[in-house]
Structures are given as C-alpha cells and as structure tokens.
Amino acid sequence: MDDSPAAEMHVFKKPKPLRLYDQQAPLVGGDGGGYDLDLDLINHLPDAILGTIVSLLPTKDGARTQAISRRWLPLWRSHMAPLNLVANYQLSDDKSRVAVVSKILSDHPGPARRFSLNPTCSQSFQAEVDGWFRSASLAGLQELQVTNLPMKHYPLPQHALVRFSPTLRLLRLFGCQFPSLVAPLSFPFLEQLILYDVGISEDALETMISGSTVLKSVSLHGMRFSRLCISSPTLMSISFYALRSKGAITFKELVIRDAPSLERLLPIFPEEGPATIRVIRAPKLEILGFLSKGISTLRLGTMVFQKMIPVRLTSKMRTMKILALDVGENLDTVVDFLKCFPCLQKLYVISHQGNDMNNVRKYDPANPIECFELHLKKVVLKNYDADKKACIDFANFFILNAKVLKEMEIGILKEQTDQWMYYHGTKLQVENRASRDARVKLGRDRYAIPGNHGHTHDLSLADPFEKSLCGHNKSVRYSIL
C-alpha cells in the first residue's frame, strides 16, 4: 500500500447521517454509496422558512408553488410568505394585468415584501392603481418601485408614501412626480433610494435624505437641481448624473455638507453635470469617479480643481483607495491627482481617440509619489491606442515607477492579430518594471465610456468600477507580458 501523503488525499470517508428533528436520515445508503433520492429535505423545513423561499421567488413562480403539494398549497396566500408582486409583462399582458394584480391583492392577506408596477399600462385605470396602494395586502411593504417611462411624470399619490414610509427599506421611482407634503415624512428603515427623472424639489429631497436615519445608498439619475446639499450621518454611497436640456446642464451644483459615513462619490456622466461638486466633510471617502473636464469645479476639502487642473492643493486625502479618471492620457493631470491621494490602491483611466499629449516625464526619486512607493496595486487603462506614442509613454510611466504594482490591465480597441499584439507589447518596458511581481495584461477591448451605472448602488461590491469596466473582459483573451 502507498503510504505517501498524496495517496491519503484520495481517501474519502463515508459522510455522517444528517439529523432532522432528532431523526437520523442518512444521505448515503447501502453499499452503493449513492444519495437517498426519497429523502425530502425541503418539506422538513418549518413553514416560516418555506414562506421566505416563496416570497423571494418571482410572482408567477411563487404562485405556482401552490401546485407542488398539499403542504405548499396555503403558503403563497399566507402571512408566512410576504407578497412579492411585480406587475410587469412577465406577470401578464397589458390588457389583463389590472385584473390579475387586483385578484392577487384581494387573495393575499399580507404583509408585503415588494410591490413593483408600471402605471403607463394603466392610464385608463387610475382608480384601480390608487386602490392598489390602499390594499390591505401591502401592509408592512418593504420595497416599492414605480416605473413610468417614457411617459410624462406619474403623480405618485401622497397617501401611498404616507402609508409606506414607516416600513420601506427601498424606494425606486422612475419618471414620477413626488407629491407635495404638508409635513416631512419619516423613513426610519429606508436604506436605499433610487430616483430617475423624478420631479422633486431640492428642499424636499434634502429633508428626506437627512431624515432617513439608516439610509446607506442614494442614486440620482437624470435629475434637475440648481443646488442640492446633502447631509446624512449614515449615507455610504451617492451616485448621480443629470440630463442636458438644449445643451445646458440641468444639475448645477452638488454639495456634500456633512457625511461622516460616506465612502463613495460617483459622478456617472461627468460631462452632463453637476458642473460644480463640493465636498465639505466626508472623512471616510475612499472611492471617487468618474472625474472629467465636464466638472467645472471640484472641491475636496481644501483642495480645488478647475477643469481637472489643480488650483489649490493645500492638503491630501489619505482615505482615498480607488479613483476613476476620464482624462485621456494626460499624464500630468493624473500625476496631480495621485499626489493628492497618497494611499491610492487602484486607478482607472479612460483614454479618447484624437488626444495627442506629450507624456515624456521622468520620475523624480527626490520628490516621490507616495502611492507609487507604497500602495498602488492595480492600474486599468481603457481605450488604449498602441499606435500612439503618448499612450505607450503613459503606460510605461506606471510600469517603470510603481514599485508595489501587482497588475496592469490594458484594453486595446483595435481588432488585431496575435502577432500585432505581441509586437506592440514589446513597446512596453515590462522587463524593466519597478515591481517584479507586476503582471501586465494586454487584450482586445470594447470602447469604454463612463456611465455604466448598473452596479454603483451595490454596496456588496468592494469596487463599483470593476464590474462595469472590467466585467466584460472575462470573455477577452489577454496576453500576459
């Protein structure tokens, strides 16, 4: 017998029986070593857990669980399975949707976990829609989504917000008009607020945000404000952009007055506004981007940038870990930002065709860039043009000087042969890299622009840019230089 450690790794032990309600139900039986297919683990779960499972299913699938067995029949219509009602095309066609939704709301006793609807399909049924918001089935509603695109603003009923504000955890409004309120509402459990092209005054939104005592994430998309001031003790992330009207920016200024928990400041389409961003107090800010010349004035504490050019750098922000810049391959601009954020760990830079910069710059060891010396681990360059000397010099500056770099990812736009890729890869001075552990990856890419904002509000992602800028690269073959 082989007594070597390698042989021991291939010895599998028979699994112990699984105990359910103090009854031993072996998963492996007989000499065959197979699973006992007659063992029904799901039906041994308590009704409360089964109800939670049903509540997390899409509306149609949740209703279909009634046909599984006599045990499952009453669950979907019970209080143990909070209602998850998404009234969209997957539930039924436009003609029958009102009747289907009304039937579900009349059959379910409540409470409700989620209600999502599109009132554009029910313009002639405003009374029914108003009645849905009053339904007893929606008691304790946690998530409300109203989508009214591309129609004109849907007037959200005041009584709906008054009723649901004490229990809502997520509020997502698209193309709606926020109701005028006599007194501000309290949202004691609201964690996530997403507004897309919503008619609401600055005062109303500022009061709502400051009064939501557990709010973590705010997304403001296609909004129009003159000057919006944010103060929140709990807010961790804010993403935003505006829409131009006849060429004019409709979101003039965003002020972060006091946000002691804020970690992410995310201008999605910086060319569209706001024109001015001022951060007065955000001591935990660590993720910033995208930044571009579209932001006329950027103030971070006492630091001031105008059109991405530093005009006052009297301090540094040591909390910043991830930065995304839409500045082409302007090395001087990037270096100015790196000096402001000495503890930066990840850098994303988007280039643009047509830029012609002189990036021949020498690194001065007597005046080192701290993040190059100690912290910068990853650099991602998008829209890289390997035929342009400015791009090559830009990439080589990081390869030759970032001493703790682990990875550099370079996305090339042009479809080229492997021989072409290899030839242009040789222009990068990988053999002379400052960090011997650095891997430089060169691969074909699609054109990257700021604005992929599907993941910005997902706080479970440590880096909101990684999925939007690098996620599609999983299918791209990279050359490791």
XYZ file of C-alpha atoms in Angstrom:
481
model
C 0.000 0.000 0.000
C 1.174 3.511 -0.820
C 1.570 5.389 2.487
C 2.524 8.678 0.831
C 0.620 11.899 1.626
C -0.574 12.020 -1.969
C -2.296 8.670 -1.537
C -4.021 9.842 1.655
C -5.626 12.748 -0.222
C -7.677 10.308 -2.316
C -9.287 8.534 0.655
C -12.945 9.579 1.003
C -14.829 8.942 4.215
C -18.461 7.954 4.323
C -20.477 11.050 5.313
C -22.272 11.053 8.623
C -26.084 10.898 8.559
C -27.975 14.222 8.550
C -30.128 14.773 11.628
C -33.583 16.292 11.023
C -35.862 16.796 14.031
C -33.788 14.276 16.028
C -34.414 11.631 13.363
C -31.415 10.231 11.543
C -31.948 10.424 7.782
C -28.822 9.051 6.072
C -27.808 10.791 2.867
C -25.772 7.749 1.819
C -27.286 4.302 1.999
C -26.278 0.749 1.290
C -23.093 -0.326 -0.323
C -23.738 1.743 -3.443
C -22.750 4.981 -1.763
C -25.484 6.914 -3.623
C -27.788 9.610 -2.303
C -31.199 8.623 -0.957
C -33.472 10.157 -3.589
C -36.548 9.510 -1.444
C -35.320 11.905 1.245
C -37.369 15.148 1.067
C -35.237 17.756 2.811
C -37.300 20.767 1.682
C -40.540 19.566 3.234
C -38.808 19.079 6.571
C -38.233 22.825 6.778
C -40.531 24.902 9.009
C -43.368 26.815 7.337
C -41.720 30.136 8.148
C -38.615 29.226 6.115
C -40.689 27.851 3.246
C -42.669 31.085 3.270
C -39.459 33.102 2.976
C -38.400 30.990 -0.007
C -41.754 31.583 -1.709
C -41.517 35.317 -1.045
C -38.147 35.541 -2.797
C -39.425 33.891 -5.974
C -40.769 35.878 -8.955
C -44.507 36.497 -8.662
C -45.587 33.803 -11.122
C -43.235 31.192 -9.689
C -44.355 31.966 -6.169
C -47.988 31.392 -7.142
C -47.094 28.119 -8.868
C -45.728 26.644 -5.645
C -49.359 26.046 -4.642
C -49.383 23.103 -7.049
C -46.370 21.340 -5.531
C -48.235 19.512 -2.794
C -50.925 19.856 -0.155
C -48.236 21.157 2.246
C -47.352 24.039 -0.105
C -50.907 24.894 -1.152
C -51.683 27.502 1.552
C -48.204 29.047 1.825
C -48.328 31.601 -1.003
C -51.574 33.071 0.317
C -50.416 33.165 3.918
C -48.735 35.762 6.112
C -45.674 33.481 6.264
C -44.892 34.337 2.596
C -44.820 38.154 2.367
C -46.182 39.192 -1.016
C -43.646 39.771 -3.796
C -45.729 41.381 -6.551
C -44.019 42.590 -9.734
C -46.729 43.807 -12.099
C -44.874 43.720 -15.407
C -45.106 41.928 -18.769
C -43.833 38.692 -17.194
C -46.904 38.552 -14.990
C -49.467 39.050 -17.780
C -50.171 41.074 -20.915
C -51.241 44.727 -20.708
C -54.937 44.020 -21.217
C -55.309 41.580 -18.348
C -52.686 42.962 -15.973
C -55.026 45.200 -13.982
C -57.400 42.299 -13.342
C -54.560 39.942 -12.414
C -52.989 42.418 -9.973
C -56.347 43.207 -8.385
C -57.048 39.476 -7.964
C -53.679 38.827 -6.307
C -54.113 41.750 -3.915
C -57.592 40.575 -2.960
C -56.418 36.996 -2.322
C -53.250 37.646 -0.319
C -53.649 38.597 3.367
C -50.330 40.447 3.570
C -47.843 41.564 4.670
C -45.885 42.552 1.535
C -42.185 42.452 0.819
C -42.114 44.074 -2.636
C -44.505 45.891 -4.985
C -43.316 46.961 -8.430
C -45.603 48.428 -11.072
C -45.645 50.373 -14.298
C -48.656 52.686 -14.324
C -48.197 53.554 -18.017
C -50.043 50.371 -18.902
C -52.982 51.524 -16.779
C -53.594 55.145 -17.730
C -57.326 54.470 -18.001
C -57.347 52.657 -14.669
C -56.049 55.331 -12.299
C -58.751 54.489 -9.778
C -57.617 50.864 -9.706
C -53.977 51.862 -9.307
C -54.898 54.212 -6.477
C -56.825 51.370 -4.875
C -53.834 49.050 -5.080
C -51.816 51.401 -2.889
C -54.628 51.214 -0.308
C -54.854 47.405 -0.365
C -54.541 45.608 2.967
C -52.228 43.118 1.234
C -49.500 45.771 1.070
C -49.286 46.229 4.820
C -45.696 46.463 6.011
C -44.359 46.992 2.454
C -40.536 46.956 2.352
C -39.716 47.678 -1.315
C -41.643 49.973 -3.666
C -40.768 50.521 -7.326
C -42.852 52.681 -9.662
C -41.635 52.874 -13.267
C -43.317 55.351 -15.598
C -41.098 55.609 -18.662
C -41.136 57.094 -21.229
C -44.426 58.830 -20.390
C -44.753 62.159 -18.597
C -44.360 62.208 -14.832
C -46.806 59.960 -12.990
C -48.205 61.777 -9.924
C -47.361 59.443 -7.076
C -50.296 59.515 -4.621
C -49.469 61.257 -1.368
C -51.323 58.661 0.675
C -49.050 55.915 -0.715
C -45.890 57.484 0.691
C -47.602 58.413 3.948
C -48.705 54.812 4.370
C -45.485 53.045 3.371
C -42.843 55.416 4.757
C -42.723 53.729 8.213
C -41.707 50.338 6.712
C -39.944 50.978 3.379
C -36.353 49.760 3.040
C -36.009 50.522 -0.680
C -37.725 53.205 -2.771
C -37.137 53.234 -6.535
C -39.016 55.817 -8.646
C -38.709 56.282 -12.416
C -40.493 59.107 -14.230
C -42.673 60.126 -11.302
C -43.769 63.361 -9.668
C -43.070 63.367 -5.947
C -46.168 64.526 -4.047
C -46.292 67.812 -2.151
C -46.330 67.058 1.549
C -47.741 69.218 4.305
C -45.175 67.852 6.755
C -41.933 65.934 6.125
C -42.217 62.160 6.296
C -40.007 59.918 8.384
C -38.408 56.884 6.717
C -36.919 55.079 9.729
C -35.943 51.905 7.806
C -35.094 53.273 4.346
C -31.655 52.018 3.261
C -31.670 52.610 -0.489
C -33.145 55.473 -2.536
C -33.043 55.427 -6.358
C -34.598 58.292 -8.326
C -34.602 58.520 -12.116
C -36.085 61.633 -13.732
C -38.254 62.365 -10.700
C -39.877 65.730 -10.125
C -38.927 66.730 -6.593
C -37.689 69.980 -5.062
C -34.246 70.384 -3.536
C -35.754 71.086 -0.106
C -37.959 68.002 -0.182
C -35.110 65.674 -1.170
C -32.645 67.204 1.284
C -35.165 66.786 4.109
C -35.931 63.215 3.076
C -32.254 62.206 2.981
C -31.321 63.871 6.260
C -34.390 62.411 7.965
C -33.740 58.801 6.877
C -31.775 57.578 9.855
C -30.401 54.320 8.353
C -30.008 55.418 4.713
C -26.942 53.867 3.039
C -27.211 54.462 -0.705
C -28.642 57.239 -2.900
C -28.735 57.190 -6.722
C -29.891 60.330 -8.547
C -30.147 59.734 -12.294
C -31.398 62.259 -14.839
C -32.259 64.752 -12.112
C -32.601 68.531 -12.334
C -31.398 70.691 -9.462
C -29.937 74.138 -9.075
C -28.103 73.363 -5.827
C -28.515 70.204 -3.783
C -26.980 69.983 -0.280
C -26.558 66.551 1.285
C -26.157 65.893 4.991
C -26.552 62.380 6.364
C -24.868 60.587 9.265
C -25.331 57.125 7.674
C -25.049 57.633 3.892
C -22.247 55.463 2.446
C -22.675 55.917 -1.313
C -24.105 58.520 -3.680
C -24.150 58.274 -7.473
C -25.585 60.950 -9.739
C -25.854 62.493 -13.170
C -28.072 64.993 -14.958
C -29.614 65.372 -18.397
C -28.841 68.280 -20.669
C -31.708 70.468 -21.863
C -30.996 72.302 -25.129
C -27.298 71.888 -24.452
C -27.481 73.312 -20.923
C -26.599 71.360 -17.770
C -29.680 70.934 -15.593
C -27.869 69.878 -12.385
C -25.776 72.883 -11.390
C -24.184 72.082 -8.043
C -23.901 69.226 -5.560
C -22.681 69.946 -2.046
C -21.773 67.198 0.411
C -22.069 69.248 3.559
C -21.687 66.628 6.285
C -21.455 62.916 5.509
C -19.303 61.210 8.153
C -20.006 57.702 6.752
C -19.698 58.487 3.026
C -17.278 56.135 1.249
C -18.305 56.509 -2.428
C -18.812 59.646 -4.512
C -19.753 58.589 -8.039
C -20.429 61.116 -10.820
C -21.692 58.729 -13.514
C -21.706 61.015 -16.580
C -19.407 63.879 -15.526
C -19.881 65.669 -18.853
C -23.600 66.037 -18.079
C -23.286 67.585 -14.639
C -23.336 68.674 -11.966
C -20.984 71.427 -13.056
C -19.756 72.002 -9.506
C -19.103 69.384 -6.827
C -18.119 70.458 -3.321
C -17.261 68.055 -0.535
C -17.061 69.898 2.759
C -16.914 66.964 5.162
C -16.605 63.291 4.221
C -13.781 61.891 6.393
C -14.192 58.296 5.151
C -14.343 58.950 1.398
C -12.359 56.206 -0.382
C -13.909 55.705 -3.854
C -14.201 58.550 -6.361
C -15.085 58.692 -10.064
C -15.609 59.323 -12.814
C -13.885 62.689 -12.938
C -13.506 64.675 -16.157
C -13.297 68.216 -17.511
C -17.098 68.243 -17.542
C -16.855 69.067 -13.837
C -16.001 72.766 -13.932
C -15.118 72.994 -10.244
C -14.266 70.141 -7.887
C -13.624 70.926 -4.224
C -12.462 68.160 -1.876
C -11.994 69.752 1.498
C -9.431 72.482 0.843
C -8.270 71.025 -2.488
C -9.677 72.761 -5.574
C -9.615 71.597 -9.195
C -10.966 73.544 -12.155
C -11.487 71.576 -15.364
C -9.245 68.894 -13.772
C -6.392 71.363 -13.254
C -5.305 71.837 -9.611
C -5.539 75.440 -8.461
C -5.174 74.830 -4.732
C -3.567 71.773 -3.136
C -3.105 72.642 0.496
C -3.871 69.182 1.863
C -4.044 65.494 0.954
C -6.816 62.943 1.255
C -5.288 59.786 2.699
C -8.560 57.836 2.839
C -8.890 57.576 -0.971
C -8.344 53.998 -2.226
C -9.966 53.808 -5.703
C -10.009 56.533 -8.369
C -11.530 56.601 -11.883
C -10.491 59.355 -14.297
C -11.857 60.235 -17.720
C -8.904 62.399 -18.787
C -7.470 60.728 -21.845
C -3.782 60.004 -21.468
C -2.862 63.331 -19.869
C -0.133 62.111 -17.559
C 0.397 65.461 -15.826
C -3.265 65.582 -14.757
C -3.177 62.014 -13.477
C 0.013 62.610 -11.504
C -1.524 65.689 -9.862
C -4.404 63.544 -8.607
C -2.069 60.779 -7.441
C -0.184 63.282 -5.309
C -3.462 64.334 -3.684
C -4.346 60.726 -2.827
C -1.122 59.231 -1.423
C -2.743 55.965 -0.261
C -4.441 55.141 -3.594
C -4.568 51.406 -4.370
C -6.452 51.174 -7.697
C -6.552 53.560 -10.652
C -8.812 53.503 -13.724
C -8.050 55.780 -16.680
C -10.190 56.145 -19.811
C -8.470 57.473 -22.942
C -10.041 59.048 -26.014
C -9.126 58.918 -29.644
C -7.746 62.155 -31.017
C -5.841 63.216 -27.902
C -2.196 63.989 -28.576
C -0.273 64.534 -25.367
C 3.408 64.715 -24.596
C 3.852 62.181 -21.807
C 7.628 62.020 -21.709
C 8.026 62.547 -17.993
C 10.758 61.343 -15.673
C 10.060 60.119 -12.176
C 11.970 62.125 -9.595
C 13.109 59.897 -6.693
C 13.857 63.035 -4.686
C 10.185 64.003 -4.948
C 8.463 60.603 -4.872
C 4.767 59.883 -5.367
C 3.796 58.082 -2.173
C 1.219 55.740 -3.707
C 3.847 54.648 -6.287
C 6.209 53.777 -3.473
C 3.809 52.031 -1.077
C 0.209 51.480 -2.137
C -0.749 51.415 -5.847
C -1.537 47.755 -6.646
C -3.642 47.889 -9.830
C -3.901 50.159 -12.882
C -6.544 49.748 -15.612
C -6.142 51.626 -18.912
C -9.132 51.651 -21.266
C -9.318 52.648 -24.955
C -5.560 52.185 -25.259
C -4.179 53.075 -28.698
C -0.972 51.117 -29.133
C -0.065 53.139 -32.232
C 0.144 56.397 -30.265
C 3.409 57.228 -28.548
C 1.530 59.204 -25.863
C -0.346 56.058 -24.813
C 2.822 53.972 -24.753
C 4.665 56.553 -22.675
C 1.681 56.804 -20.329
C 1.645 53.055 -19.666
C 5.425 52.842 -19.316
C 5.440 55.560 -16.653
C 3.457 53.244 -14.366
C 5.370 50.108 -15.357
C 8.737 51.713 -14.654
C 7.872 53.549 -11.438
C 5.012 51.864 -9.482
C 7.080 49.813 -7.037
C 4.298 47.681 -5.495
C 2.175 47.224 -8.626
C 0.571 43.780 -8.878
C -1.481 44.100 -12.049
C -1.837 46.403 -15.045
C -4.732 45.725 -17.412
C -4.589 47.427 -20.820
C -7.596 47.285 -23.126
C -6.850 47.829 -26.835
C -9.696 48.879 -29.104
C -8.483 47.620 -32.448
C -9.060 44.077 -33.661
C -5.579 42.824 -34.491
C -3.667 39.597 -34.944
C -1.706 37.908 -32.198
C 1.483 38.940 -33.982
C 0.393 42.577 -33.906
C -0.423 42.292 -30.205
C 2.948 40.768 -29.480
C 4.791 43.434 -31.451
C 3.060 46.299 -29.634
C 3.509 44.532 -26.329
C 7.253 44.731 -26.845
C 6.978 48.538 -26.737
C 6.070 48.266 -23.076
C 9.153 48.103 -20.875
C 7.985 45.121 -18.869
C 11.489 43.729 -18.404
C 12.448 46.916 -16.571
C 9.325 47.089 -14.414
C 9.757 48.577 -10.944
C 7.696 45.809 -9.342
C 8.939 42.337 -10.165
C 5.557 40.950 -9.071
C 3.622 43.048 -11.601
C 1.664 41.286 -14.344
C 0.887 43.368 -17.417
C -2.139 42.134 -19.380
C -2.753 43.338 -22.923
C -6.042 42.455 -24.606
C -8.645 43.482 -27.150
C -11.427 45.526 -25.643
C -14.648 47.325 -26.449
C -14.876 51.101 -26.309
C -15.225 52.225 -22.709
C -17.131 55.289 -21.556
C -18.249 56.450 -18.122
C -21.879 55.721 -17.480
C -22.285 52.025 -16.840
C -24.017 52.649 -13.534
C -25.766 49.340 -13.020
C -23.585 48.402 -10.073
C -22.885 51.712 -8.383
C -25.534 51.238 -5.697
C -24.444 47.665 -4.887
C -22.541 48.051 -1.640
C -21.656 44.348 -1.661
C -19.152 45.141 -4.439
C -15.910 46.388 -2.952
C -15.104 48.144 -6.240
C -18.074 49.510 -8.250
C -15.899 50.137 -11.329
C -14.509 46.625 -11.609
C -17.725 45.076 -12.872
C -18.711 47.952 -15.173
C -15.264 48.457 -16.713
C -13.682 45.017 -16.381
C -16.593 42.593 -16.102
C -16.996 42.175 -19.856
C -13.335 41.296 -20.180
C -13.873 37.824 -18.771
C -14.504 36.616 -22.344
C -11.497 38.514 -23.752
C -8.187 36.748 -24.209
C -5.348 38.673 -22.636
C -1.664 38.352 -23.328
C 0.479 38.273 -20.203
C 3.620 40.235 -20.906
